[in-house]
PDB file of C-alpha atoms in Angstrom:
ATOM      1  CA  UNK A   1      -9.841  -0.290 -19.881  1.00  0.00           C
ATOM      2  CA  UNK A   2     -12.342  -2.255 -19.571  1.00  0.00           C
ATOM      3  CA  UNK A   3     -12.440  -4.523 -16.767  1.00  0.00           C
ATOM      4  CA  UNK A   4     -11.936  -8.359 -16.672  1.00  0.00           C
ATOM      5  CA  UNK A   5     -14.683 -10.481 -15.861  1.00  0.00           C
ATOM      6  CA  UNK A   6     -12.987 -12.433 -13.749  1.00  0.00           C
ATOM      7  CA  UNK A   7     -12.682  -9.211 -11.442  1.00  0.00           C
ATOM      8  CA  UNK A   8     -16.203  -8.798 -12.137  1.00  0.00           C
ATOM      9  CA  UNK A   9     -17.620 -12.020 -11.566  1.00  0.00           C
ATOM     10  CA  UNK A  10     -15.279 -11.581  -7.939  1.00  0.00           C
ATOM     11  CA  UNK A  11     -17.628  -7.866  -7.154  1.00  0.00           C
ATOM     12  CA  UNK A  12     -20.599  -9.904  -7.685  1.00  0.00           C
ATOM     13  CA  UNK A  13     -20.008 -12.363  -5.397  1.00  0.00           C
ATOM     14  CA  UNK A  14     -18.759 -10.632  -2.570  1.00  0.00           C
ATOM     15  CA  UNK A  15     -21.362  -9.497  -0.111  1.00  0.00           C
ATOM     16  CA  UNK A  16     -21.262  -6.070  -1.509  1.00  0.00           C
ATOM     17  CA  UNK A  17     -21.776  -7.451  -4.891  1.00  0.00           C
ATOM     18  CA  UNK A  18     -24.542  -8.966  -3.681  1.00  0.00           C
ATOM     19  CA  UNK A  19     -25.815  -5.353  -1.775  1.00  0.00           C
ATOM     20  CA  UNK A  20     -25.852  -3.751  -5.397  1.00  0.00           C
ATOM     21  CA  UNK A  21     -27.651  -6.184  -7.407  1.00  0.00           C
ATOM     22  CA  UNK A  22     -30.454  -6.447  -5.044  1.00  0.00           C
ATOM     23  CA  UNK A  23     -30.700  -2.731  -4.735  1.00  0.00           C
ATOM     24  CA  UNK A  24     -30.490  -2.341  -8.790  1.00  0.00           C
ATOM     25  CA  UNK A  25     -32.454  -5.636  -9.600  1.00  0.00           C
ATOM     26  CA  UNK A  26     -35.171  -4.104  -7.151  1.00  0.00           C
ATOM     27  CA  UNK A  27     -35.258  -1.306  -9.914  1.00  0.00           C
ATOM     28  CA  UNK A  28     -35.063  -3.587 -13.137  1.00  0.00           C
ATOM     29  CA  UNK A  29     -37.939  -5.783 -11.525  1.00  0.00           C
ATOM     30  CA  UNK A  30     -40.450  -3.395 -10.961  1.00  0.00           C
ATOM     31  CA  UNK A  31     -39.275  -1.718 -14.492  1.00  0.00           C
ATOM     32  CA  UNK A  32     -40.080  -4.979 -16.460  1.00  0.00           C
ATOM     33  CA  UNK A  33     -42.573  -6.930 -14.006  1.00  0.00           C
ATOM     34  CA  UNK A  34     -43.837  -9.015 -17.170  1.00  0.00           C
ATOM     35  CA  UNK A  35     -41.607 -10.354 -20.175  1.00  0.00           C
ATOM     36  CA  UNK A  36     -43.655 -13.497 -20.538  1.00  0.00           C
ATOM     37  CA  UNK A  37     -42.794 -14.468 -24.142  1.00  0.00           C
ATOM     38  CA  UNK A  38     -40.229 -11.700 -24.521  1.00  0.00           C
ATOM     39  CA  UNK A  39     -36.703 -11.346 -26.038  1.00  0.00           C
ATOM     40  CA  UNK A  40     -34.196  -9.947 -23.232  1.00  0.00           C
ATOM     41  CA  UNK A  41     -30.530  -9.654 -23.833  1.00  0.00           C
ATOM     42  CA  UNK A  42     -27.958  -8.122 -21.317  1.00  0.00           C
ATOM     43  CA  UNK A  43     -24.484  -6.354 -22.798  1.00  0.00           C
ATOM     44  CA  UNK A  44     -21.911  -5.890 -21.054  1.00  0.00           C
ATOM     45  CA  UNK A  45     -22.096  -7.663 -17.612  1.00  0.00           C
ATOM     46  CA  UNK A  46     -25.522  -8.019 -17.071  1.00  0.00           C
ATOM     47  CA  UNK A  47     -25.924 -11.834 -15.960  1.00  0.00           C
ATOM     48  CA  UNK A  48     -26.165 -11.059 -12.065  1.00  0.00           C
ATOM     49  CA  UNK A  49     -29.314  -8.801 -13.178  1.00  0.00           C
ATOM     50  CA  UNK A  50     -30.859 -11.276 -15.707  1.00  0.00           C
ATOM     51  CA  UNK A  51     -31.365 -14.355 -13.558  1.00  0.00           C
ATOM     52  CA  UNK A  52     -34.425 -12.545 -11.782  1.00  0.00           C
ATOM     53  CA  UNK A  53     -35.948 -12.684 -15.330  1.00  0.00           C
ATOM     54  CA  UNK A  54     -34.910 -16.221 -16.429  1.00  0.00           C
ATOM     55  CA  UNK A  55     -37.612 -19.034 -16.299  1.00  0.00           C
ATOM     56  CA  UNK A  56     -40.237 -16.511 -18.246  1.00  0.00           C
ATOM     57  CA  UNK A  57     -38.749 -14.482 -21.044  1.00  0.00           C
ATOM     58  CA  UNK A  58     -38.853 -16.012 -24.481  1.00  0.00           C
ATOM     59  CA  UNK A  59     -35.230 -15.832 -24.886  1.00  0.00           C
ATOM     60  CA  UNK A  60     -32.716 -14.807 -22.684  1.00  0.00           C
ATOM     61  CA  UNK A  61     -29.375 -14.178 -22.754  1.00  0.00           C
ATOM     62  CA  UNK A  62     -26.005 -12.406 -21.947  1.00  0.00           C
ATOM     63  CA  UNK A  63     -23.130 -11.003 -24.301  1.00  0.00           C
ATOM     64  CA  UNK A  64     -19.932  -9.416 -23.359  1.00  0.00           C
ATOM     65  CA  UNK A  65     -17.327  -7.772 -25.422  1.00  0.00           C
ATOM     66  CA  UNK A  66     -14.292  -8.703 -26.211  1.00  0.00           C
ATOM     67  CA  UNK A  67     -12.163  -6.425 -23.783  1.00  0.00           C
ATOM     68  CA  UNK A  68     -13.829  -7.556 -20.866  1.00  0.00           C
ATOM     69  CA  UNK A  69     -14.289 -11.331 -21.687  1.00  0.00           C
ATOM     70  CA  UNK A  70     -16.817 -14.142 -21.133  1.00  0.00           C
ATOM     71  CA  UNK A  71     -17.502 -16.508 -18.612  1.00  0.00           C
ATOM     72  CA  UNK A  72     -20.179 -19.009 -19.415  1.00  0.00           C
ATOM     73  CA  UNK A  73     -23.741 -18.741 -18.133  1.00  0.00           C
ATOM     74  CA  UNK A  74     -25.843 -20.084 -16.370  1.00  0.00           C
ATOM     75  CA  UNK A  75     -23.619 -22.380 -14.375  1.00  0.00           C
ATOM     76  CA  UNK A  76     -26.768 -24.937 -15.637  1.00  0.00           C
ATOM     77  CA  UNK A  77     -28.102 -26.165 -18.937  1.00  0.00           C
ATOM     78  CA  UNK A  78     -27.103 -25.024 -22.411  1.00  0.00           C
ATOM     79  CA  UNK A  79     -24.867 -21.450 -22.241  1.00  0.00           C
ATOM     80  CA  UNK A  80     -26.646 -18.225 -23.080  1.00  0.00           C
ATOM     81  CA  UNK A  81     -23.779 -16.287 -23.054  1.00  0.00           C
ATOM     82  CA  UNK A  82     -21.659 -14.722 -26.145  1.00  0.00           C
ATOM     83  CA  UNK A  83     -17.655 -13.004 -27.375  1.00  0.00           C
ATOM     84  CA  UNK A  84     -18.869  -9.909 -28.760  1.00  0.00           C
ATOM     85  CA  UNK A  85     -17.620  -7.169 -30.743  1.00  0.00           C
ATOM     86  CA  UNK A  86     -19.983  -3.945 -28.909  1.00  0.00           C
ATOM     87  CA  UNK A  87     -19.436  -2.473 -32.128  1.00  0.00           C
ATOM     88  CA  UNK A  88     -21.558  -5.101 -34.414  1.00  0.00           C
ATOM     89  CA  UNK A  89     -23.815  -7.189 -32.503  1.00  0.00           C
ATOM     90  CA  UNK A  90     -24.295 -10.318 -34.225  1.00  0.00           C
ATOM     91  CA  UNK A  91     -28.780  -9.882 -34.474  1.00  0.00           C
ATOM     92  CA  UNK A  92     -30.540  -9.850 -36.779  1.00  0.00           C
ATOM     93  CA  UNK A  93     -32.500  -5.961 -37.038  1.00  0.00           C
ATOM     94  CA  UNK A  94     -36.152  -5.998 -34.582  1.00  0.00           C
ATOM     95  CA  UNK A  95     -35.361  -9.073 -32.979  1.00  0.00           C
ATOM     96  CA  UNK A  96     -35.198  -8.535 -29.047  1.00  0.00           C
ATOM     97  CA  UNK A  97     -37.679  -6.609 -27.473  1.00  0.00           C
ATOM     98  CA  UNK A  98     -36.083  -5.365 -23.755  1.00  0.00           C
ATOM     99  CA  UNK A  99     -32.154  -4.743 -23.876  1.00  0.00           C
ATOM    100  CA  UNK A 100     -30.394  -4.031 -20.248  1.00  0.00           C
ATOM    101  CA  UNK A 101     -27.106  -2.391 -20.319  1.00  0.00           C
ATOM    102  CA  UNK A 102     -24.595  -3.134 -17.253  1.00  0.00           C
ATOM    103  CA  UNK A 103     -21.448  -1.925 -17.269  1.00  0.00           C
ATOM    104  CA  UNK A 104     -21.234  -1.484 -20.662  1.00  0.00           C
ATOM    105  CA  UNK A 105     -21.802   2.171 -21.387  1.00  0.00           C
ATOM    106  CA  UNK A 106     -19.017   3.482 -19.213  1.00  0.00           C
ATOM    107  CA  UNK A 107     -16.610   1.128 -20.561  1.00  0.00           C
ATOM    108  CA  UNK A 108     -17.419   1.494 -24.325  1.00  0.00           C
ATOM    109  CA  UNK A 109     -14.504   3.124 -27.039  1.00  0.00           C
ATOM    110  CA  UNK A 110     -17.729   4.732 -28.720  1.00  0.00           C
ATOM    111  CA  UNK A 111     -21.348   4.890 -27.029  1.00  0.00           C
ATOM    112  CA  UNK A 112     -22.943   6.139 -29.957  1.00  0.00           C
ATOM    113  CA  UNK A 113     -21.696   3.470 -31.660  1.00  0.00           C
ATOM    114  CA  UNK A 114     -22.778   0.895 -28.986  1.00  0.00           C
ATOM    115  CA  UNK A 115     -26.390   2.609 -29.140  1.00  0.00           C
ATOM    116  CA  UNK A 116     -26.788   2.409 -32.169  1.00  0.00           C
ATOM    117  CA  UNK A 117     -26.485  -1.249 -32.236  1.00  0.00           C
ATOM    118  CA  UNK A 118     -28.660  -1.436 -30.020  1.00  0.00           C
ATOM    119  CA  UNK A 119     -31.271   0.486 -31.796  1.00  0.00           C
ATOM    120  CA  UNK A 120     -30.597  -1.067 -34.428  1.00  0.00           C
ATOM    121  CA  UNK A 121     -31.947  -4.626 -32.640  1.00  0.00           C
ATOM    122  CA  UNK A 122     -34.144  -3.472 -30.768  1.00  0.00           C
ATOM    123  CA  UNK A 123     -37.874  -4.007 -31.846  1.00  0.00           C
ATOM    124  CA  UNK A 124     -40.151  -0.591 -32.733  1.00  0.00           C
ATOM    125  CA  UNK A 125     -41.309  -0.109 -29.288  1.00  0.00           C
ATOM    126  CA  UNK A 126     -38.513  -2.145 -27.820  1.00  0.00           C
ATOM    127  CA  UNK A 127     -36.997  -0.339 -24.423  1.00  0.00           C
ATOM    128  CA  UNK A 128     -33.933  -0.428 -22.978  1.00  0.00           C
ATOM    129  CA  UNK A 129     -32.186  -0.035 -19.257  1.00  0.00           C
ATOM    130  CA  UNK A 130     -28.543   1.231 -19.181  1.00  0.00           C
ATOM    131  CA  UNK A 131     -27.232   0.797 -16.096  1.00  0.00           C
ATOM    132  CA  UNK A 132     -24.340   4.099 -15.316  1.00  0.00           C
ATOM    133  CA  UNK A 133     -22.249   4.777 -13.153  1.00  0.00           C
ATOM    134  CA  UNK A 134     -23.285   8.469 -11.640  1.00  0.00           C
ATOM    135  CA  UNK A 135     -20.614  10.882 -11.397  1.00  0.00           C
ATOM    136  CA  UNK A 136     -21.724  12.659  -8.354  1.00  0.00           C
ATOM    137  CA  UNK A 137     -21.472   9.626  -6.440  1.00  0.00           C
ATOM    138  CA  UNK A 138     -19.525   7.973  -3.945  1.00  0.00           C
ATOM    139  CA  UNK A 139     -19.045   5.222  -6.055  1.00  0.00           C
ATOM    140  CA  UNK A 140     -17.828   6.549  -8.912  1.00  0.00           C
ATOM    141  CA  UNK A 141     -15.425   7.973  -7.212  1.00  0.00           C
ATOM    142  CA  UNK A 142     -14.000   4.777  -5.951  1.00  0.00           C
ATOM    143  CA  UNK A 143     -11.766   1.812  -8.126  1.00  0.00           C
ATOM    144  CA  UNK A 144     -12.366  -0.524  -5.166  1.00  0.00           C
ATOM    145  CA  UNK A 145     -15.800  -1.195  -7.135  1.00  0.00           C
ATOM    146  CA  UNK A 146     -16.444  -2.031 -10.809  1.00  0.00           C
ATOM    147  CA  UNK A 147     -18.761   0.667 -10.941  1.00  0.00           C
ATOM    148  CA  UNK A 148     -15.253   3.154  -9.858  1.00  0.00           C
ATOM    149  CA  UNK A 149     -13.907   1.942 -13.499  1.00  0.00           C
ATOM    150  CA  UNK A 150     -14.885   3.659 -17.015  1.00  0.00           C
ATOM    151  CA  UNK A 151     -16.325   6.734 -17.845  1.00  0.00           C
ATOM    152  CA  UNK A 152     -19.237   7.977 -15.607  1.00  0.00           C
ATOM    153  CA  UNK A 153     -22.419  10.146 -16.468  1.00  0.00           C
ATOM    154  CA  UNK A 154     -24.870  12.722 -15.099  1.00  0.00           C
ATOM    155  CA  UNK A 155     -28.400  12.706 -15.853  1.00  0.00           C
ATOM    156  CA  UNK A 156     -27.802  15.261 -18.639  1.00  0.00           C
ATOM    157  CA  UNK A 157     -24.739  13.855 -20.788  1.00  0.00           C
ATOM    158  CA  UNK A 158     -26.920  10.404 -19.873  1.00  0.00           C
ATOM    159  CA  UNK A 159     -30.253  12.020 -21.947  1.00  0.00           C
ATOM    160  CA  UNK A 160     -27.955  13.914 -24.801  1.00  0.00           C
ATOM    161  CA  UNK A 161     -26.603  10.777 -25.538  1.00  0.00           C
ATOM    162  CA  UNK A 162     -30.082   9.167 -25.615  1.00  0.00           C
ATOM    163  CA  UNK A 163     -31.891  11.413 -27.928  1.00  0.00           C
ATOM    164  CA  UNK A 164     -28.579  11.865 -30.159  1.00  0.00           C
ATOM    165  CA  UNK A 165     -28.902   7.778 -30.431  1.00  0.00           C
ATOM    166  CA  UNK A 166     -33.012   8.251 -31.120  1.00  0.00           C
ATOM    167  CA  UNK A 167     -33.908   6.731 -28.269  1.00  0.00           C
ATOM    168  CA  UNK A 168     -36.626   8.345 -26.071  1.00  0.00           C
ATOM    169  CA  UNK A 169     -36.208   8.154 -21.943  1.00  0.00           C
ATOM    170  CA  UNK A 170     -39.258   7.405 -20.211  1.00  0.00           C
ATOM    171  CA  UNK A 171     -38.204   6.427 -16.375  1.00  0.00           C
ATOM    172  CA  UNK A 172     -34.730   7.769 -14.583  1.00  0.00           C
ATOM    173  CA  UNK A 173     -34.208   6.346 -11.102  1.00  0.00           C
ATOM    174  CA  UNK A 174     -30.750   6.467  -8.643  1.00  0.00           C
ATOM    175  CA  UNK A 175     -29.893   3.516  -6.676  1.00  0.00           C
ATOM    176  CA  UNK A 176     -26.595   2.645  -4.157  1.00  0.00           C
ATOM    177  CA  UNK A 177     -26.735   5.248  -1.626  1.00  0.00           C
ATOM    178  CA  UNK A 178     -24.761   3.261   0.759  1.00  0.00           C
ATOM    179  CA  UNK A 179     -20.619   3.793   0.461  1.00  0.00           C
ATOM    180  CA  UNK A 180     -19.018   0.837  -1.172  1.00  0.00           C
ATOM    181  CA  UNK A 181     -17.839  -0.426   2.182  1.00  0.00           C
ATOM    182  CA  UNK A 182     -17.678  -3.929   2.609  1.00  0.00           C
ATOM    183  CA  UNK A 183     -17.870  -3.963   6.495  1.00  0.00           C
ATOM    184  CA  UNK A 184     -20.308  -5.741   7.476  1.00  0.00           C
ATOM    185  CA  UNK A 185     -21.564  -3.143   9.766  1.00  0.00           C
ATOM    186  CA  UNK A 186     -22.143  -0.665   7.023  1.00  0.00           C
ATOM    187  CA  UNK A 187     -24.085  -3.268   4.681  1.00  0.00           C
ATOM    188  CA  UNK A 188     -26.333  -3.990   7.883  1.00  0.00           C
ATOM    189  CA  UNK A 189     -27.770  -0.459   7.719  1.00  0.00           C
ATOM    190  CA  UNK A 190     -27.506  -0.246   3.548  1.00  0.00           C
ATOM    191  CA  UNK A 191     -31.499  -1.586   3.191  1.00  0.00           C
ATOM    192  CA  UNK A 192     -32.546   1.609   5.742  1.00  0.00           C
ATOM    193  CA  UNK A 193     -30.018   3.862   3.525  1.00  0.00           C
ATOM    194  CA  UNK A 194     -31.184   2.687   0.857  1.00  0.00           C
ATOM    195  CA  UNK A 195     -35.094   3.237   1.373  1.00  0.00           C
ATOM    196  CA  UNK A 196     -34.400   7.073   3.201  1.00  0.00           C
ATOM    197  CA  UNK A 197     -32.219   8.599   0.868  1.00  0.00           C
ATOM    198  CA  UNK A 198     -34.310   6.955  -2.218  1.00  0.00           C
ATOM    199  CA  UNK A 199     -37.696   8.396  -0.706  1.00  0.00           C
ATOM    200  CA  UNK A 200     -35.985  11.770   0.436  1.00  0.00           C
ATOM    201  CA  UNK A 201     -34.341  12.508  -3.324  1.00  0.00           C
ATOM    202  CA  UNK A 202     -30.679  12.759  -2.167  1.00  0.00           C
ATOM    203  CA  UNK A 203     -27.868  13.596  -4.422  1.00  0.00           C
ATOM    204  CA  UNK A 204     -24.682  10.959  -4.425  1.00  0.00           C
ATOM    205  CA  UNK A 205     -26.310   8.267  -5.709  1.00  0.00           C
ATOM    206  CA  UNK A 206     -23.917   5.401  -7.014  1.00  0.00           C
ATOM    207  CA  UNK A 207     -25.845   4.364 -10.386  1.00  0.00           C
ATOM    208  CA  UNK A 208     -28.349   5.815 -12.600  1.00  0.00           C
ATOM    209  CA  UNK A 209     -31.084   4.042 -13.809  1.00  0.00           C
ATOM    210  CA  UNK A 210     -32.669   5.067 -17.010  1.00  0.00           C
ATOM    211  CA  UNK A 211     -35.472   3.379 -18.790  1.00  0.00           C
ATOM    212  CA  UNK A 212     -36.114   4.563 -22.716  1.00  0.00           C
ATOM    213  CA  UNK A 213     -37.606   3.534 -25.728  1.00  0.00           C
ATOM    214  CA  UNK A 214     -36.999   3.369 -29.492  1.00  0.00           C
ATOM    215  CA  UNK A 215     -37.761   6.299 -31.429  1.00  0.00           C
ATOM    216  CA  UNK A 216     -38.610   5.313 -34.630  1.00  0.00           C
ATOM    217  CA  UNK A 217     -38.349   9.077 -35.771  1.00  0.00           C
ATOM    218  CA  UNK A 218     -36.574  11.658 -35.889  1.00  0.00           C
ATOM    219  CA  UNK A 219     -36.681  14.419 -33.499  1.00  0.00           C
ATOM    220  CA  UNK A 220     -37.602  17.966 -35.638  1.00  0.00           C
ATOM    221  CA  UNK A 221     -34.681  20.376 -33.750  1.00  0.00           C
ATOM    222  CA  UNK A 222     -34.101  23.677 -34.229  1.00  0.00           C
ATOM    223  CA  UNK A 223     -32.143  24.378 -37.476  1.00  0.00           C
ATOM    224  CA  UNK A 224     -28.968  25.377 -37.419  1.00  0.00           C
ATOM    225  CA  UNK A 225     -28.911  28.270 -40.305  1.00  0.00           C
ATOM    226  CA  UNK A 226     -25.436  28.787 -42.159  1.00  0.00           C
ATOM    227  CA  UNK A 227     -25.901  32.843 -42.453  1.00  0.00           C
ATOM    228  CA  UNK A 228     -23.066  34.137 -45.215  1.00  0.00           C
ATOM    229  CA  UNK A 229     -21.615  37.389 -45.607  1.00  0.00           C
ATOM    230  CA  UNK A 230     -23.936  37.815 -48.863  1.00  0.00           C
ATOM    231  CA  UNK A 231     -27.223  36.980 -45.939  1.00  0.00           C
ATOM    232  CA  UNK A 232     -25.951  40.409 -44.698  1.00  0.00           C
ATOM    233  CA  UNK A 233     -24.431  43.155 -46.862  1.00  0.00           C
ATOM    234  CA  UNK A 234     -24.741  43.450 -51.066  1.00  0.00           C
ATOM    235  CA  UNK A 235     -21.781  41.501 -52.673  1.00  0.00           C
ATOM    236  CA  UNK A 236     -19.593  43.898 -54.164  1.00  0.00           C
ATOM    237  CA  UNK A 237     -17.074  43.643 -56.618  1.00  0.00           C
ATOM    238  CA  UNK A 238     -13.593  44.646 -56.113  1.00  0.00           C
ATOM    239  CA  UNK A 239     -12.470  48.487 -56.865  1.00  0.00           C
ATOM    240  CA  UNK A 240      -9.949  47.531 -58.807  1.00  0.00           C
ATOM    241  CA  UNK A 241      -9.273  44.860 -61.717  1.00  0.00           C
ATOM    242  CA  UNK A 242      -6.776  43.723 -62.744  1.00  0.00           C
ATOM    243  CA  UNK A 243      -6.259  43.755 -66.659  1.00  0.00           C
ATOM    244  CA  UNK A 244      -4.520  41.194 -68.276  1.00  0.00           C
ATOM    245  CA  UNK A 245      -1.271  42.448 -70.600  1.00  0.00           C
ATOM    246  CA  UNK A 246      -1.484  42.743 -74.204  1.00  0.00           C
ATOM    247  CA  UNK A 247      -5.059  42.953 -73.916  1.00  0.00           C
ATOM    248  CA  UNK A 248      -6.844  46.341 -74.307  1.00  0.00           C
ATOM    249  CA  UNK A 249      -6.439  49.887 -76.369  1.00  0.00           C
ATOM    250  CA  UNK A 250      -2.750  51.099 -75.906  1.00  0.00           C
ATOM    251  CA  UNK A 251      -2.524  53.370 -74.093  1.00  0.00           C
ATOM    252  CA  UNK A 252      -1.928  56.149 -76.745  1.00  0.00           C
ATOM    253  CA  UNK A 253      -4.718  55.334 -78.298  1.00  0.00           C
ATOM    254  CA  UNK A 254      -6.592  55.852 -75.066  1.00  0.00           C
ATOM    255  CA  UNK A 255      -5.041  59.610 -75.317  1.00  0.00           C
ATOM    256  CA  UNK A 256      -6.243  60.023 -78.462  1.00  0.00           C
ATOM    257  CA  UNK A 257      -9.484  59.238 -77.606  1.00  0.00           C
ATOM    258  CA  UNK A 258      -9.256  61.942 -75.441  1.00  0.00           C
ATOM    259  CA  UNK A 259      -8.465  64.995 -76.975  1.00  0.00           C
ATOM    260  CA  UNK A 260      -4.498  64.083 -75.747  1.00  0.00           C
ATOM    261  CA  UNK A 261      -1.936  65.327 -77.899  1.00  0.00           C
ATOM    262  CA  UNK A 262       0.375  62.639 -78.844  1.00  0.00           C
TER     263      UNK A 262
END
């Protein structure tokens, strides 16, 4: 069951949610440092991370699935959010330069259909960033945060899903090493925990961040040949072939031909 949009908004309004937004947002800012003149869309609940690009791109809007619900965003000015069906995005082909999926892939009923739609609306060479819960991290094991709901992923699972959907991963990162606790004492040490754990590439991060490009050709994989029995052995005829009744020479005629007495 997908999270309600009010729960997501409440989480990002808390100190722990602000910590998550800051750490994940730092990775996004490094990857998309120049978005002037580009069209950017967020899918799922990506508005906490889209705010850092608000003054630079050509177009910036958020799409939220119907199962989750939608909120007006941004808080001031014309609304740039829409309620959508994530299996049929209301966009023409090749119109988005950058797509951000946050709280989307893990809650999608059909992840392949979702990524196929994202592939369709991205421009040639367009880029996709997915923020997904890490199945081996502590955040995915506790349902006190939005990252503890839905289907968590390992890096290998994300890699297979991307390739099957015609995306080529070009960058991997992890974030949220700090425990998902609202205690002020833990949050005070969160930057140090994040910095040291990231440098040492320790396991157990809360989320996996993968960036991929739209692939315009299909990879040539190993063909699986369908071998039949005829490839291993010659065709065999049945030893006994039934003959319909009433056809062929009578039994007495066959004996006469062999010289047998009638």
